[in-house]
mmCIF file of C-alpha atoms in Angstrom:
data_model
loop_
_atom_site.group_PDB
_atom_site.id
_atom_site.type_symbol
_atom_site.label_atom_id
_atom_site.label_comp_id
_atom_site.label_asym_id
_atom_site.label_seq_id
_atom_site.Cartn_x
_atom_site.Cartn_y
_atom_site.Cartn_z
ATOM 1 C CA MET A 1254 -27.861 38.809 19.505
ATOM 2 C CA GLN A 1255 -30.883 40.912 20.364
ATOM 3 C CA TYR A 1256 -34.390 39.885 19.310
ATOM 4 C CA ARG A 1257 -37.249 42.155 18.298
ATOM 5 C CA GLN A 1258 -40.894 41.620 17.545
ATOM 6 C CA LEU A 1259 -41.578 42.179 13.864
ATOM 7 C CA GLY A 1260 -44.482 44.588 13.608
ATOM 8 C CA LYS A 1261 -47.315 44.619 16.104
ATOM 9 C CA THR A 1262 -48.375 40.998 15.643
ATOM 10 C CA GLY A 1263 -45.268 39.362 14.233
ATOM 11 C CA PRO A 1264 -42.703 36.790 15.350
ATOM 12 C CA ARG A 1265 -39.603 37.492 17.447
ATOM 13 C CA VAL A 1266 -36.681 37.797 15.072
ATOM 14 C CA SER A 1267 -32.962 38.371 15.452
ATOM 15 C CA GLU A 1268 -31.750 41.941 14.945
ATOM 16 C CA ILE A 1269 -30.271 40.855 11.620
ATOM 17 C CA GLY A 1270 -31.589 38.263 9.199
ATOM 18 C CA LEU A 1271 -29.903 36.070 6.589
ATOM 19 C CA GLY A 1272 -30.973 36.533 2.970
ATOM 20 C CA CYS A 1273 -30.292 33.319 1.084
ATOM 21 C CA MET A 1274 -30.781 34.439 -2.539
ATOM 22 C CA GLY A 1275 -27.071 34.612 -3.387
ATOM 23 C CA MET A 1276 -26.722 30.917 -2.529
ATOM 24 C CA SER A 1277 -28.677 30.045 -5.660
ATOM 25 C CA GLY A 1278 -26.621 31.462 -8.466
ATOM 26 C CA ILE A 1279 -28.066 34.977 -8.753
ATOM 27 C CA TYR A 1280 -24.606 36.554 -8.473
ATOM 28 C CA GLY A 1281 -22.812 33.815 -10.396
ATOM 29 C CA PRO A 1282 -21.876 30.318 -9.169
ATOM 30 C CA SER A 1283 -22.189 29.491 -5.479
ATOM 31 C CA ASP A 1284 -20.916 26.597 -3.400
ATOM 32 C CA ARG A 1285 -23.542 24.265 -1.894
ATOM 33 C CA ASP A 1286 -21.460 23.063 1.064
ATOM 34 C CA GLU A 1287 -20.284 26.560 1.940
ATOM 35 C CA SER A 1288 -23.871 27.822 1.665
ATOM 36 C CA ILE A 1289 -25.140 25.182 4.106
ATOM 37 C CA ALA A 1290 -22.211 25.859 6.449
ATOM 38 C CA THR A 1291 -23.096 29.572 6.327
ATOM 39 C CA ILE A 1292 -26.740 28.881 7.233
ATOM 40 C CA HIS A 1293 -25.565 26.678 10.127
ATOM 41 C CA ALA A 1294 -23.098 29.325 11.309
ATOM 42 C CA SER A 1295 -25.820 31.979 11.226
ATOM 43 C CA LEU A 1296 -28.172 29.802 13.312
ATOM 44 C CA ASP A 1297 -25.320 29.144 15.758
ATOM 45 C CA ALA A 1298 -24.779 32.918 16.040
ATOM 46 C CA GLY A 1299 -28.420 33.410 16.993
ATOM 47 C CA ILE A 1300 -29.832 34.533 13.635
ATOM 48 C CA ASN A 1301 -33.288 32.992 13.356
ATOM 49 C CA LEU A 1302 -34.675 34.829 10.310
ATOM 50 C CA LEU A 1303 -33.992 33.140 6.963
ATOM 51 C CA ASP A 1304 -35.273 34.935 3.884
ATOM 52 C CA THR A 1305 -35.888 33.310 0.506
ATOM 53 C CA GLY A 1306 -38.088 33.396 -2.591
ATOM 54 C CA ASP A 1307 -39.651 30.455 -4.391
ATOM 55 C CA PHE A 1308 -38.161 31.747 -7.662
ATOM 56 C CA TYR A 1309 -34.569 31.970 -6.364
ATOM 57 C CA GLY A 1310 -32.788 29.403 -8.479
ATOM 58 C CA LEU A 1311 -36.223 28.041 -9.526
ATOM 59 C CA GLY A 1312 -36.859 26.353 -6.184
ATOM 60 C CA HIS A 1313 -33.188 25.557 -5.592
ATOM 61 C CA ASN A 1314 -32.962 28.013 -2.694
ATOM 62 C CA GLU A 1315 -35.885 26.503 -0.795
ATOM 63 C CA MET A 1316 -34.499 23.001 -1.231
ATOM 64 C CA LEU A 1317 -31.084 24.180 -0.042
ATOM 65 C CA ILE A 1318 -32.657 25.671 3.093
ATOM 66 C CA ALA A 1319 -34.569 22.404 3.671
ATOM 67 C CA GLU A 1320 -31.272 20.541 3.560
ATOM 68 C CA ALA A 1321 -29.611 22.999 5.951
ATOM 69 C CA LEU A 1322 -32.488 22.736 8.435
ATOM 70 C CA LYS A 1323 -32.494 18.930 8.646
ATOM 71 C CA GLY A 1324 -32.328 17.960 12.294
ATOM 72 C CA LYS A 1325 -33.021 21.503 13.522
ATOM 73 C CA LYS A 1326 -36.106 22.402 15.595
ATOM 74 C CA ARG A 1327 -38.707 23.940 13.299
ATOM 75 C CA GLU A 1328 -39.823 26.503 15.907
ATOM 76 C CA ASP A 1329 -36.275 27.847 16.230
ATOM 77 C CA VAL A 1330 -36.371 29.257 12.698
ATOM 78 C CA VAL A 1331 -38.474 32.020 11.139
ATOM 79 C CA ILE A 1332 -38.734 31.298 7.401
ATOM 80 C CA SER A 1333 -39.788 34.211 5.199
ATOM 81 C CA VAL A 1334 -40.811 33.386 1.613
ATOM 82 C CA LYS A 1335 -41.546 35.695 -1.334
ATOM 83 C CA TYR A 1336 -43.580 34.276 -4.201
ATOM 84 C CA GLY A 1337 -45.178 35.145 -7.506
ATOM 85 C CA GLY A 1338 -42.303 35.728 -9.918
ATOM 86 C CA LEU A 1339 -42.913 33.788 -13.135
ATOM 87 C CA ARG A 1340 -39.935 32.170 -14.826
ATOM 88 C CA ASP A 1341 -39.221 30.283 -18.038
ATOM 89 C CA PRO A 1342 -36.859 27.302 -18.528
ATOM 90 C CA ALA A 1343 -34.073 29.582 -19.780
ATOM 91 C CA GLY A 1344 -34.165 31.373 -16.425
ATOM 92 C CA GLY A 1345 -35.903 34.441 -17.850
ATOM 93 C CA TRP A 1346 -38.649 36.383 -16.065
ATOM 94 C CA SER A 1347 -42.108 36.466 -17.576
ATOM 95 C CA GLY A 1348 -44.226 38.484 -15.205
ATOM 96 C CA PHE A 1349 -45.886 38.185 -11.857
ATOM 97 C CA ASP A 1350 -48.918 36.265 -10.615
ATOM 98 C CA ALA A 1351 -50.599 36.912 -7.266
ATOM 99 C CA ARG A 1352 -54.109 35.676 -8.054
ATOM 100 C CA PRO A 1353 -55.678 33.837 -5.088
ATOM 101 C CA GLN A 1354 -55.506 30.421 -6.774
ATOM 102 C CA ALA A 1355 -51.910 31.031 -7.887
ATOM 103 C CA THR A 1356 -51.016 32.156 -4.355
ATOM 104 C CA LYS A 1357 -52.270 28.866 -2.899
ATOM 105 C CA ASN A 1358 -50.513 26.889 -5.630
ATOM 106 C CA PHE A 1359 -47.151 28.609 -5.047
ATOM 107 C CA LEU A 1360 -47.559 28.084 -1.299
ATOM 108 C CA ALA A 1361 -48.225 24.355 -1.724
ATOM 109 C CA TYR A 1362 -45.012 23.918 -3.715
ATOM 110 C CA SER A 1363 -42.973 25.980 -1.229
ATOM 111 C CA LEU A 1364 -44.174 23.892 1.724
ATOM 112 C CA GLU A 1365 -43.097 20.762 -0.144
ATOM 113 C CA ARG A 1366 -39.675 22.072 -1.204
ATOM 114 C CA LEU A 1367 -38.931 23.457 2.259
ATOM 115 C CA GLY A 1368 -40.168 20.252 3.899
ATOM 116 C CA VAL A 1369 -42.249 22.189 6.455
ATOM 117 C CA ASP A 1370 -45.902 22.240 7.568
ATOM 118 C CA TYR A 1371 -46.122 26.022 7.667
ATOM 119 C CA ILE A 1372 -44.267 29.135 6.526
ATOM 120 C CA ASP A 1373 -43.660 31.853 9.117
ATOM 121 C CA ILE A 1374 -43.991 34.895 6.845
ATOM 122 C CA TYR A 1375 -45.434 34.633 3.349
ATOM 123 C CA ARG A 1376 -45.464 37.591 0.974
ATOM 124 C CA PRO A 1377 -46.034 38.456 -2.688
ATOM 125 C CA ALA A 1378 -42.671 39.632 -4.049
ATOM 126 C CA ARG A 1379 -44.265 42.448 -6.050
ATOM 127 C CA LEU A 1380 -47.693 43.971 -6.608
ATOM 128 C CA ASP A 1381 -49.584 42.114 -9.341
ATOM 129 C CA PRO A 1382 -51.036 44.943 -11.486
ATOM 130 C CA ASN A 1383 -53.945 42.698 -12.507
ATOM 131 C CA VAL A 1384 -55.059 41.659 -9.027
ATOM 132 C CA PRO A 1385 -56.303 43.916 -6.221
ATOM 133 C CA ILE A 1386 -53.915 43.573 -3.264
ATOM 134 C CA GLU A 1387 -56.975 42.904 -1.075
ATOM 135 C CA ASP A 1388 -57.647 39.677 -3.037
ATOM 136 C CA THR A 1389 -54.049 38.513 -2.715
ATOM 137 C CA ILE A 1390 -53.909 39.242 1.030
ATOM 138 C CA GLY A 1391 -57.345 37.638 1.453
ATOM 139 C CA ALA A 1392 -56.015 34.413 -0.078
ATOM 140 C CA ILE A 1393 -52.976 34.384 2.233
ATOM 141 C CA ALA A 1394 -55.320 35.143 5.170
ATOM 142 C CA ASP A 1395 -57.272 31.959 4.239
ATOM 143 C CA MET A 1396 -53.975 30.081 4.454
ATOM 144 C CA VAL A 1397 -53.287 31.657 7.870
ATOM 145 C CA LYS A 1398 -56.675 30.376 9.086
ATOM 146 C CA ALA A 1399 -55.851 26.943 7.677
ATOM 147 C CA GLY A 1400 -52.501 26.911 9.516
ATOM 148 C CA TYR A 1401 -50.185 26.874 6.485
ATOM 149 C CA VAL A 1402 -48.927 30.430 7.065
ATOM 150 C CA LYS A 1403 -48.272 32.175 10.380
ATOM 151 C CA HIS A 1404 -47.851 35.826 9.317
ATOM 152 C CA ILE A 1405 -48.296 37.978 6.232
ATOM 153 C CA GLY A 1406 -45.662 40.341 4.866
ATOM 154 C CA LEU A 1407 -45.348 42.646 1.878
ATOM 155 C CA SER A 1408 -42.489 43.460 -0.462
ATOM 156 C CA GLU A 1409 -41.601 46.540 -2.515
ATOM 157 C CA VAL A 1410 -45.010 48.239 -2.356
ATOM 158 C CA GLY A 1411 -45.943 51.859 -1.786
ATOM 159 C CA SER A 1412 -47.993 53.485 0.971
ATOM 160 C CA ALA A 1413 -51.410 53.215 -0.693
ATOM 161 C CA THR A 1414 -50.954 49.477 -1.255
ATOM 162 C CA ILE A 1415 -49.684 48.965 2.298
ATOM 163 C CA ARG A 1416 -52.813 50.622 3.698
ATOM 164 C CA LYS A 1417 -55.151 48.511 1.546
ATOM 165 C CA ALA A 1418 -53.348 45.308 2.535
ATOM 166 C CA ALA A 1419 -53.328 46.142 6.252
ATOM 167 C CA ALA A 1420 -57.090 46.773 6.135
ATOM 168 C CA VAL A 1421 -57.591 43.093 5.181
ATOM 169 C CA HIS A 1422 -55.196 41.376 7.615
ATOM 170 C CA PRO A 1423 -52.388 42.433 10.003
ATOM 171 C CA ILE A 1424 -49.115 42.866 8.084
ATOM 172 C CA VAL A 1425 -45.966 42.132 10.102
ATOM 173 C CA ASP A 1426 -43.313 43.580 7.831
ATOM 174 C CA LEU A 1427 -42.514 45.250 4.568
ATOM 175 C CA GLN A 1428 -39.453 43.875 2.843
ATOM 176 C CA ILE A 1429 -37.808 46.621 0.830
ATOM 177 C CA GLU A 1430 -34.405 47.707 -0.331
ATOM 178 C CA TYR A 1431 -32.834 50.151 2.119
ATOM 179 C CA SER A 1432 -29.211 51.191 2.267
ATOM 180 C CA LEU A 1433 -27.064 54.289 2.395
ATOM 181 C CA ILE A 1434 -27.497 54.602 -1.352
ATOM 182 C CA SER A 1435 -31.142 53.443 -1.674
ATOM 183 C CA ARG A 1436 -33.225 55.652 0.564
ATOM 184 C CA GLY A 1437 -36.520 55.908 -1.301
ATOM 185 C CA ILE A 1438 -38.286 54.308 1.673
ATOM 186 C CA GLU A 1439 -37.745 57.564 3.597
ATOM 187 C CA ASP A 1440 -40.172 59.400 1.283
ATOM 188 C CA GLY A 1441 -43.373 58.308 3.001
ATOM 189 C CA ILE A 1442 -43.194 54.512 3.040
ATOM 190 C CA LEU A 1443 -41.305 54.245 6.334
ATOM 191 C CA GLU A 1444 -43.732 56.716 7.921
ATOM 192 C CA THR A 1445 -46.741 54.665 6.750
ATOM 193 C CA CYS A 1446 -45.247 51.471 8.158
ATOM 194 C CA ARG A 1447 -44.565 53.142 11.501
ATOM 195 C CA GLU A 1448 -48.076 54.510 11.662
ATOM 196 C CA LEU A 1449 -49.480 51.007 11.061
ATOM 197 C CA ASP A 1450 -46.947 49.217 13.299
ATOM 198 C CA ILE A 1451 -45.376 47.283 10.433
ATOM 199 C CA GLY A 1452 -41.707 46.272 10.737
ATOM 200 C CA ILE A 1453 -39.123 46.673 7.970
ATOM 201 C CA THR A 1454 -36.882 43.883 6.735
ATOM 202 C CA ALA A 1455 -34.265 45.780 4.765
ATOM 203 C CA TYR A 1456 -32.470 43.970 1.958
ATOM 204 C CA GLY A 1457 -29.704 45.300 -0.256
ATOM 205 C CA VAL A 1458 -28.035 46.923 2.762
ATOM 206 C CA LEU A 1459 -24.697 46.569 0.947
ATOM 207 C CA SER A 1460 -26.332 47.415 -2.386
ATOM 208 C CA ARG A 1461 -25.577 43.954 -3.786
ATOM 209 C CA GLY A 1462 -21.951 44.230 -2.751
ATOM 210 C CA LEU A 1463 -21.400 47.664 -4.284
ATOM 211 C CA ILE A 1464 -20.808 49.313 -0.901
ATOM 212 C CA SER A 1465 -19.371 46.232 0.790
ATOM 213 C CA GLY A 1466 -15.768 47.341 0.368
ATOM 214 C CA HIS A 1467 -15.061 44.004 -1.370
ATOM 215 C CA TRP A 1468 -16.422 44.665 -4.809
ATOM 216 C CA THR A 1469 -14.250 45.695 -7.748
ATOM 217 C CA LYS A 1470 -15.079 46.153 -11.404
ATOM 218 C CA VAL A 1471 -13.436 42.890 -12.393
ATOM 219 C CA ALA A 1472 -15.551 40.914 -9.947
ATOM 220 C CA MET A 1473 -18.487 40.148 -12.242
ATOM 221 C CA GLY A 1474 -18.562 36.884 -14.137
ATOM 222 C CA PRO A 1475 -21.147 35.334 -16.452
ATOM 223 C CA GLY A 1476 -24.568 34.819 -14.911
ATOM 224 C CA ASP A 1477 -24.057 37.691 -12.485
ATOM 225 C CA TYR A 1478 -27.279 39.678 -12.167
ATOM 226 C CA ARG A 1479 -25.280 42.849 -11.551
ATOM 227 C CA THR A 1480 -24.031 43.043 -15.145
ATOM 228 C CA HIS A 1481 -27.533 44.406 -15.933
ATOM 229 C CA SER A 1482 -27.778 46.732 -12.954
ATOM 230 C CA PRO A 1483 -27.412 50.444 -13.803
ATOM 231 C CA ARG A 1484 -25.385 51.150 -10.661
ATOM 232 C CA PHE A 1485 -22.701 48.723 -11.809
ATOM 233 C CA GLN A 1486 -22.344 50.155 -15.321
ATOM 234 C CA GLY A 1487 -20.209 52.762 -17.083
ATOM 235 C CA ASP A 1488 -19.506 56.017 -15.243
ATOM 236 C CA ASN A 1489 -22.069 55.143 -12.568
ATOM 237 C CA VAL A 1490 -19.870 52.496 -11.058
ATOM 238 C CA ASP A 1491 -16.907 54.885 -10.701
ATOM 239 C CA LYS A 1492 -19.097 57.498 -9.000
ATOM 240 C CA ASN A 1493 -20.517 54.883 -6.670
ATOM 241 C CA LEU A 1494 -17.117 53.457 -5.792
ATOM 242 C CA ALA A 1495 -15.987 56.990 -4.902
ATOM 243 C CA LEU A 1496 -18.740 57.038 -2.255
ATOM 244 C CA VAL A 1497 -17.333 53.787 -0.893
ATOM 245 C CA GLU A 1498 -13.905 55.425 -0.566
ATOM 246 C CA ALA A 1499 -15.410 58.266 1.470
ATOM 247 C CA LEU A 1500 -17.087 55.682 3.690
ATOM 248 C CA GLN A 1501 -13.807 53.804 4.001
ATOM 249 C CA LYS A 1502 -12.228 56.746 5.809
ATOM 250 C CA ILE A 1503 -15.003 56.790 8.440
ATOM 251 C CA ALA A 1504 -14.793 53.024 8.873
ATOM 252 C CA ALA A 1505 -11.021 53.155 9.293
ATOM 253 C CA GLY A 1506 -11.422 55.836 11.956
ATOM 254 C CA LYS A 1507 -13.642 53.472 13.933
ATOM 255 C CA GLY A 1508 -11.492 50.409 13.283
ATOM 256 C CA VAL A 1509 -14.297 48.631 11.433
ATOM 257 C CA THR A 1510 -14.974 47.666 7.817
ATOM 258 C CA VAL A 1511 -17.062 49.535 5.257
ATOM 259 C CA ALA A 1512 -19.604 46.706 5.217
ATOM 260 C CA GLN A 1513 -19.949 46.933 9.005
ATOM 261 C CA ILE A 1514 -20.559 50.694 8.811
ATOM 262 C CA ALA A 1515 -23.142 50.212 6.043
ATOM 263 C CA ILE A 1516 -25.050 47.530 7.982
ATOM 264 C CA ALA A 1517 -24.844 49.460 11.257
ATOM 265 C CA TRP A 1518 -26.192 52.575 9.517
ATOM 266 C CA VAL A 1519 -29.351 50.735 8.412
ATOM 267 C CA ALA A 1520 -29.803 49.203 11.882
ATOM 268 C CA ALA A 1521 -29.390 52.664 13.438
ATOM 269 C CA GLN A 1522 -32.386 54.004 11.515
ATOM 270 C CA GLY A 1523 -34.790 52.349 13.954
ATOM 271 C CA LYS A 1524 -35.472 49.389 16.216
ATOM 272 C CA ASP A 1525 -38.218 48.400 13.772
ATOM 273 C CA ILE A 1526 -35.687 47.856 10.971
ATOM 274 C CA ILE A 1527 -34.013 44.468 10.534
ATOM 275 C CA PRO A 1528 -31.128 44.416 8.043
ATOM 276 C CA VAL A 1529 -31.189 41.225 5.960
ATOM 277 C CA ILE A 1530 -27.645 40.394 4.934
ATOM 278 C CA GLY A 1531 -26.916 38.328 1.850
ATOM 279 C CA ALA A 1532 -23.803 36.523 3.090
ATOM 280 C CA ARG A 1533 -23.170 33.272 1.226
ATOM 281 C CA ARG A 1534 -19.831 32.486 2.863
ATOM 282 C CA ARG A 1535 -18.887 32.155 6.520
ATOM 283 C CA ASP A 1536 -16.206 34.866 6.364
ATOM 284 C CA ARG A 1537 -18.707 37.432 5.013
ATOM 285 C CA LEU A 1538 -21.219 36.312 7.634
ATOM 286 C CA SER A 1539 -18.802 36.864 10.514
ATOM 287 C CA GLU A 1540 -17.925 40.291 9.133
ATOM 288 C CA ALA A 1541 -21.641 41.177 8.989
ATOM 289 C CA LEU A 1542 -22.203 39.872 12.531
ATOM 290 C CA GLY A 1543 -19.471 42.276 13.663
ATOM 291 C CA ALA A 1544 -21.792 45.143 12.646
ATOM 292 C CA ILE A 1545 -23.977 44.356 15.674
ATOM 293 C CA ASP A 1546 -21.228 45.638 17.956
ATOM 294 C CA VAL A 1547 -20.744 48.881 16.011
ATOM 295 C CA THR A 1548 -22.353 51.837 17.775
ATOM 296 C CA LEU A 1549 -22.733 54.918 15.619
ATOM 297 C CA THR A 1550 -22.698 58.225 17.504
ATOM 298 C CA SER A 1551 -24.525 61.275 16.175
ATOM 299 C CA GLU A 1552 -21.095 62.552 14.985
ATOM 300 C CA ASP A 1553 -20.585 59.273 13.080
ATOM 301 C CA LEU A 1554 -24.047 59.547 11.523
ATOM 302 C CA ASN A 1555 -23.345 63.133 10.426
ATOM 303 C CA ALA A 1556 -20.006 62.127 8.919
ATOM 304 C CA ILE A 1557 -21.674 59.250 7.054
ATOM 305 C CA GLU A 1558 -24.402 61.600 5.793
ATOM 306 C CA ASN A 1559 -21.722 63.981 4.499
ATOM 307 C CA ALA A 1560 -19.771 61.186 2.834
ATOM 308 C CA VAL A 1561 -22.844 59.641 1.224
ATOM 309 C CA PRO A 1562 -25.599 62.265 1.060
ATOM 310 C CA LYS A 1563 -29.135 61.132 0.313
ATOM 311 C CA GLY A 1564 -29.576 60.621 -3.425
ATOM 312 C CA ALA A 1565 -25.828 60.425 -4.049
ATOM 313 C CA ALA A 1566 -25.965 57.091 -5.895
ATOM 314 C CA ALA A 1567 -25.465 57.137 -9.655
ATOM 315 C CA GLY A 1568 -28.006 54.997 -11.511
ATOM 316 C CA THR A 1569 -31.349 53.516 -10.466
ATOM 317 C CA ARG A 1570 -31.450 50.411 -8.276
ATOM 318 C CA TYR A 1571 -32.934 48.260 -11.050
ATOM 319 C CA ALA A 1572 -32.979 48.561 -14.838
ATOM 320 C CA GLU A 1573 -35.713 50.871 -16.159
ATOM 321 C CA VAL A 1574 -38.013 48.034 -17.167
ATOM 322 C CA GLN A 1575 -37.989 46.571 -13.658
ATOM 323 C CA MET A 1576 -38.286 49.978 -11.983
ATOM 324 C CA ALA A 1577 -41.588 50.440 -13.814
ATOM 325 C CA HIS A 1578 -42.921 47.348 -12.014
ATOM 326 C CA LEU A 1579 -42.030 48.565 -8.525
ATOM 327 C CA ASP A 1580 -45.084 49.856 -6.727
ATOM 328 C CA SER A 1581 -42.715 51.145 -4.018
ATOM 329 C CA GLU A 1582 -41.167 53.543 -6.557
ATOM 330 C CA VAL A 1583 -44.230 54.430 -8.646
ATOM 331 C CA GLY A 1584 -46.487 55.108 -5.677
ATOM 332 C CA ALA A 1585 -43.793 56.356 -3.335
ATOM 333 C CA HIS A 1586 -45.325 59.787 -2.853
ATOM 334 C CA HIS A 1587 -49.012 58.852 -2.488
#
């Protein structure tokens, strides 16, 4: 495993991170023991970046991570937490809150659930339309001074917001969806981050399983978030699975899996990009770890580009309602 500094002022992180969201029921039921075993296996493999959100499973995900980290050295792990999503008891979403006092409140609860004295990277999960980003970042900066947070990150925001945030406090990374079929970041956002020395933690590298080579139309059960995702519906899904077939041929030629090609492609886009993989089982984790050894030549990259040209995906990456709340999409060209 190679390690890279995240951004100009950030921590040293493994070249891939583990996203823990799927361990808390977002894609249907998950297995607690297998989840903990997967976190342990990832630490054993040298992954030190664990990514979560305080709203994943309504705190369940943070408590699961706390359990998995019992007996481990705190300084060996970089814990990244997103906050601010408001939930109701039925599991619905009711908005976003990144006011300074809310920020400190969410942080206090996360520290308690995780059983830690500080969080390595703390970030609002979205831009709160009612709160200037400078106020939100200012509040997290207070928490950095107080020792409760080590570094500040951002998530799913556009260039203008990134600049405003970075003017208040150093930002170590932007967490944003980036995959062969979600390349919006290339329209200005990536350039802004590079100019400001901000790293990228890329989630959705397998597009929530769509381009993993494992997903089929019968795979979705009740409670699976993807039943509402446009890319998994109607004709879209058939078009998208056809892209996977084209990718399959390239993968077969290299003796690797589609998932490995998809992860390696994201990693190949720059040393400042850390793919965050959402493995929730050890077998999927070891497959993803195999992507580290995949070297893509310029011929490979051209073949991949031909198989899955930019903008080839059918359907938006979130439902329309959610897309409207993504500063990274709305302000992408500013």
